[in-house]
Amino acid sequence: MKCIGLLGGMSWESTAEYYRLINREVARRLGGLHSARIVLASVDFAEVAALQASGDWDAAGRLLATQAARLEGAGADLVLICANTMHKVADAVQDAIGVPLLHLADATADAVRAAGITRVGLLGTAYTMEQDFYRDRLATHGLEVLVPDADDRAEVHRTIYDELCRGEVLDESHRTHLAIIERLRARGAEGIILGCTELELLLDPDADGSVPLFATTRIHARAAVDAALA
């Protein structure tokens, strides 16, 4: 079994889900007392969020690249950035290490295409929804990506940073996000990418929504196990 390096803390709420999901999937596949070989570098999200807000992505890239190199030094055979937004600096992270970076958008696009869907709505932070680093990566896989209107984008972003990253899961926000999903469906979205790992704390892919919801944390975790057991 290969060792999985988790670059987490963005936020720790979703990083905890990565750890749980990866270990549960390894146990499911191998049985018995098996668990995953994992090394974790968890950053201070307040520092990262400040760099995001100021637009200093170069500094954010250097911060994550340093941590990724430490993961490799600790024995990681592959690395995951446990956040959608921070894949904006994925190239800087990959350049800093000699082991593969398992890109979340690639794994997600594979899952969407496997479901026979080519037009998807994207929910995430404002950075993920409004900048091109994530949408363009999905487009290279043949996906057409729709994002909510400005007011809905602002509400999704607010919910992520003001509630979910702080461990708050509110019924009102759940209802609001179901309405946002419905508006994307009405515009032609055949499925919705939950393009922020915290959104899976609010929305249940097995029960919510009028179209399939693609849970990026679950997808990324399964892809990590695939790679570790290959």
Short mmCIF file of C-alpha atoms in Angstrom, two decimals:
data_model
loop_
_atom_site.label_atom_id
_atom_site.label_comp_id
_atom_site.label_asym_id
_atom_site.label_seq_id
_atom_site.Cartn_x
_atom_site.Cartn_y
_atom_site.Cartn_z
CA MET A 1 0.00 0.00 0.00
CA LYS A 2 1.34 3.41 -0.95
CA CYS A 3 1.43 6.23 1.57
CA ILE A 4 -1.06 9.07 0.98
CA GLY A 5 0.05 12.59 1.81
CA LEU A 6 -2.77 14.91 2.84
CA LEU A 7 -2.21 18.65 2.59
CA GLY A 8 -5.04 19.76 4.84
CA GLY A 9 -6.40 22.28 7.30
CA MET A 10 -8.35 24.22 4.63
CA SER A 11 -10.49 23.85 6.65
CA TRP A 12 -9.81 21.15 9.24
CA GLU A 13 -13.54 20.35 9.20
CA SER A 14 -13.28 18.84 5.73
CA THR A 15 -9.79 17.42 6.28
CA ALA A 16 -11.25 15.28 9.04
CA GLU A 17 -13.70 13.94 6.45
CA TYR A 18 -10.81 13.05 4.13
CA TYR A 19 -9.16 11.03 6.88
CA ARG A 20 -12.40 9.23 7.75
CA LEU A 21 -13.40 8.51 4.15
CA ILE A 22 -9.99 7.23 3.05
CA ASN A 23 -9.64 4.89 6.03
CA ARG A 24 -13.19 3.64 5.67
CA GLU A 25 -12.64 2.91 1.96
CA VAL A 26 -9.39 1.04 2.62
CA ALA A 27 -11.12 -1.05 5.28
CA ARG A 28 -13.99 -1.77 2.90
CA ARG A 29 -11.68 -2.97 0.16
CA LEU A 30 -9.12 -4.87 2.20
CA GLY A 31 -11.23 -6.00 5.16
CA GLY A 32 -10.07 -6.98 8.61
CA LEU A 33 -8.16 -4.35 10.55
CA HIS A 34 -6.69 -2.62 7.51
CA SER A 35 -6.40 1.15 7.49
CA ALA A 36 -4.67 3.64 5.22
CA ARG A 37 -1.05 4.71 5.38
CA ILE A 38 -1.37 8.49 5.71
CA VAL A 39 0.87 11.43 6.53
CA LEU A 40 -0.82 14.78 7.17
CA ALA A 41 0.37 18.37 7.01
CA SER A 42 -2.30 20.68 8.37
CA VAL A 43 -1.86 24.41 7.80
CA ASP A 44 -3.37 27.32 9.71
CA PHE A 45 -6.38 28.22 7.59
CA ALA A 46 -6.48 31.79 8.90
CA GLU A 47 -3.13 32.39 7.21
CA VAL A 48 -4.29 30.81 3.96
CA ALA A 49 -7.62 32.66 3.96
CA ALA A 50 -5.80 35.98 4.43
CA LEU A 51 -3.60 35.25 1.41
CA GLN A 52 -6.69 34.32 -0.61
CA ALA A 53 -8.47 37.53 0.33
CA SER A 54 -5.44 39.67 -0.53
CA GLY A 55 -4.91 37.88 -3.84
CA ASP A 56 -1.38 36.81 -2.90
CA TRP A 57 -1.58 33.44 -4.57
CA ASP A 58 2.18 33.26 -5.09
CA ALA A 59 2.71 33.29 -1.33
CA ALA A 60 -0.09 30.77 -0.89
CA GLY A 61 1.58 28.54 -3.45
CA ARG A 62 4.92 28.76 -1.66
CA LEU A 63 3.28 27.92 1.66
CA LEU A 64 1.56 24.82 0.31
CA ALA A 65 4.60 23.77 -1.73
CA THR A 66 6.73 23.82 1.42
CA GLN A 67 4.24 21.63 3.24
CA ALA A 68 3.94 19.24 0.28
CA ALA A 69 7.72 18.79 0.24
CA ARG A 70 7.56 17.91 3.93
CA LEU A 71 4.93 15.30 3.16
CA GLU A 72 7.19 13.76 0.54
CA GLY A 73 10.06 13.81 3.02
CA ALA A 74 7.85 12.00 5.52
CA GLY A 75 7.26 9.17 3.04
CA ALA A 76 4.22 10.19 0.98
CA ASP A 77 4.02 8.41 -2.37
CA LEU A 78 1.28 10.75 -3.63
CA VAL A 79 -0.14 14.04 -2.42
CA LEU A 80 -3.65 15.47 -2.21
CA ILE A 81 -4.58 19.11 -1.66
CA CYS A 82 -7.62 18.69 0.59
CA ALA A 83 -9.45 21.73 -0.78
CA ASN A 84 -10.89 22.76 -4.13
CA THR A 85 -9.92 26.43 -4.06
CA MET A 86 -6.26 25.81 -3.32
CA HIS A 87 -5.92 23.88 -6.56
CA LYS A 88 -5.32 27.35 -7.96
CA VAL A 89 -1.73 26.75 -6.81
CA ALA A 90 -1.60 23.08 -7.85
CA ASP A 91 1.22 23.67 -10.33
CA ALA A 92 3.41 25.25 -7.65
CA VAL A 93 2.76 22.29 -5.38
CA GLN A 94 3.52 19.72 -8.07
CA ASP A 95 6.71 21.53 -9.05
CA ALA A 96 7.95 21.24 -5.46
CA ILE A 97 7.64 17.46 -5.19
CA GLY A 98 8.78 14.41 -7.09
CA VAL A 99 5.69 12.32 -6.40
CA PRO A 100 2.30 12.73 -8.13
CA LEU A 101 -0.21 15.35 -7.06
CA LEU A 102 -3.66 13.82 -7.44
CA HIS A 103 -5.68 16.71 -8.87
CA LEU A 104 -9.17 16.97 -7.46
CA ALA A 105 -10.74 18.52 -10.58
CA ASP A 106 -9.46 15.66 -12.76
CA ALA A 107 -10.91 13.03 -10.45
CA THR A 108 -14.20 14.92 -10.29
CA ALA A 109 -14.43 15.32 -14.06
CA ASP A 110 -13.85 11.58 -14.50
CA ALA A 111 -16.76 10.87 -12.12
CA VAL A 112 -19.05 13.31 -13.93
CA ARG A 113 -18.23 11.86 -17.34
CA ALA A 114 -18.69 8.32 -16.02
CA ALA A 115 -22.24 9.34 -15.05
CA GLY A 116 -22.91 10.36 -18.66
CA ILE A 117 -23.15 14.07 -17.82
CA THR A 118 -21.47 16.88 -19.73
CA ARG A 119 -23.21 20.05 -18.43
CA VAL A 120 -22.73 20.72 -14.73
CA GLY A 121 -23.36 23.45 -12.22
CA LEU A 122 -20.47 24.39 -9.96
CA LEU A 123 -20.80 25.50 -6.33
CA GLY A 124 -17.78 26.59 -4.33
CA THR A 125 -15.96 29.59 -2.99
CA ALA A 126 -16.10 32.77 -5.06
CA TYR A 127 -12.53 32.02 -6.17
CA THR A 128 -13.50 28.60 -7.50
CA MET A 129 -16.71 29.75 -9.18
CA GLU A 130 -15.47 33.04 -10.64
CA GLN A 131 -11.84 32.40 -11.60
CA ASP A 132 -10.86 30.17 -14.48
CA PHE A 133 -8.32 27.78 -12.87
CA TYR A 134 -10.98 25.22 -11.88
CA ARG A 135 -13.60 25.73 -14.57
CA ASP A 136 -10.98 25.55 -17.32
CA ARG A 137 -9.57 22.33 -15.86
CA LEU A 138 -13.04 20.79 -15.98
CA ALA A 139 -13.51 22.06 -19.53
CA THR A 140 -10.41 20.15 -20.68
CA HIS A 141 -12.42 17.02 -19.90
CA GLY A 142 -15.25 18.13 -22.18
CA LEU A 143 -17.52 19.55 -19.47
CA GLU A 144 -19.66 22.65 -19.84
CA VAL A 145 -19.69 24.47 -16.51
CA LEU A 146 -22.47 26.75 -15.22
CA VAL A 147 -22.11 28.92 -12.11
CA PRO A 148 -24.83 30.63 -10.06
CA ASP A 149 -25.68 34.30 -10.54
CA ALA A 150 -23.85 36.95 -8.52
CA ASP A 151 -26.19 36.96 -5.51
CA ASP A 152 -26.19 33.19 -5.25
CA ARG A 153 -22.40 33.05 -5.62
CA ALA A 154 -22.06 35.52 -2.75
CA GLU A 155 -24.36 33.44 -0.56
CA VAL A 156 -22.49 30.20 -1.24
CA HIS A 157 -19.17 31.90 -0.48
CA ARG A 158 -20.53 33.44 2.74
CA THR A 159 -21.94 30.12 3.93
CA ILE A 160 -18.62 28.36 3.39
CA TYR A 161 -16.45 30.86 5.27
CA ASP A 162 -18.85 32.16 7.90
CA GLU A 163 -20.58 28.88 8.76
CA LEU A 164 -19.20 25.60 7.41
CA CYS A 165 -15.51 26.32 8.00
CA ARG A 166 -16.51 27.10 11.60
CA GLY A 167 -18.46 23.86 12.00
CA GLU A 168 -21.90 25.49 11.76
CA VAL A 169 -24.49 23.63 9.66
CA LEU A 170 -27.78 25.54 9.52
CA ASP A 171 -31.15 24.39 8.22
CA GLU A 172 -31.77 27.77 6.61
CA SER A 173 -28.55 27.55 4.61
CA HIS A 174 -29.46 24.02 3.57
CA ARG A 175 -32.76 25.25 2.15
CA THR A 176 -31.05 28.19 0.44
CA HIS A 177 -28.53 25.94 -1.29
CA LEU A 178 -31.23 23.56 -2.48
CA ALA A 179 -32.92 26.57 -4.09
CA ILE A 180 -29.62 27.59 -5.74
CA ILE A 181 -29.24 24.06 -7.11
CA GLU A 182 -32.76 24.20 -8.48
CA ARG A 183 -32.02 27.46 -10.29
CA LEU A 184 -28.95 25.88 -11.89
CA ARG A 185 -31.02 22.87 -12.91
CA ALA A 186 -33.56 25.20 -14.54
CA ARG A 187 -30.70 26.67 -16.60
CA GLY A 188 -29.76 23.25 -17.90
CA ALA A 189 -27.38 21.76 -15.36
CA GLU A 190 -27.59 17.97 -15.48
CA GLY A 191 -25.63 17.61 -12.26
CA ILE A 192 -23.98 19.78 -9.63
CA ILE A 193 -20.34 19.68 -8.53
CA LEU A 194 -19.99 20.45 -4.83
CA GLY A 195 -16.74 22.24 -5.56
CA CYS A 196 -15.89 23.02 -1.96
CA THR A 197 -15.09 20.21 0.43
CA GLU A 198 -17.11 21.85 3.23
CA LEU A 199 -20.31 21.80 1.17
CA GLU A 200 -20.64 18.09 1.86
CA LEU A 201 -21.22 19.01 5.50
CA LEU A 202 -24.35 20.87 4.36
CA LEU A 203 -25.63 18.87 1.38
CA ASP A 204 -26.15 15.11 1.20
CA PRO A 205 -25.37 13.73 -2.28
CA ASP A 206 -27.52 10.69 -1.52
CA ALA A 207 -30.64 12.64 -0.56
CA ASP A 208 -30.52 16.28 -1.67
CA GLY A 209 -31.13 17.97 -4.98
CA SER A 210 -33.19 17.37 -8.08
CA VAL A 211 -30.08 16.36 -10.07
CA PRO A 212 -27.01 14.28 -9.15
CA LEU A 213 -24.62 15.95 -6.72
CA PHE A 214 -20.93 15.18 -7.19
CA ALA A 215 -19.24 15.24 -3.79
CA THR A 216 -15.64 16.18 -4.46
CA THR A 217 -14.32 15.06 -1.07
CA ARG A 218 -15.72 11.56 -1.54
CA ILE A 219 -14.52 11.44 -5.14
CA HIS A 220 -11.01 12.61 -4.23
CA ALA A 221 -10.80 10.18 -1.31
CA ARG A 222 -11.80 7.23 -3.51
CA ALA A 223 -9.26 8.28 -6.15
CA ALA A 224 -6.58 8.41 -3.47
CA VAL A 225 -7.38 4.86 -2.39
CA ASP A 226 -7.36 3.71 -6.02
CA ALA A 227 -3.86 5.15 -6.40
CA ALA A 228 -2.61 3.83 -3.06
CA LEU A 229 -3.76 0.28 -3.77
CA ALA A 230 -2.84 0.19 -7.46
#
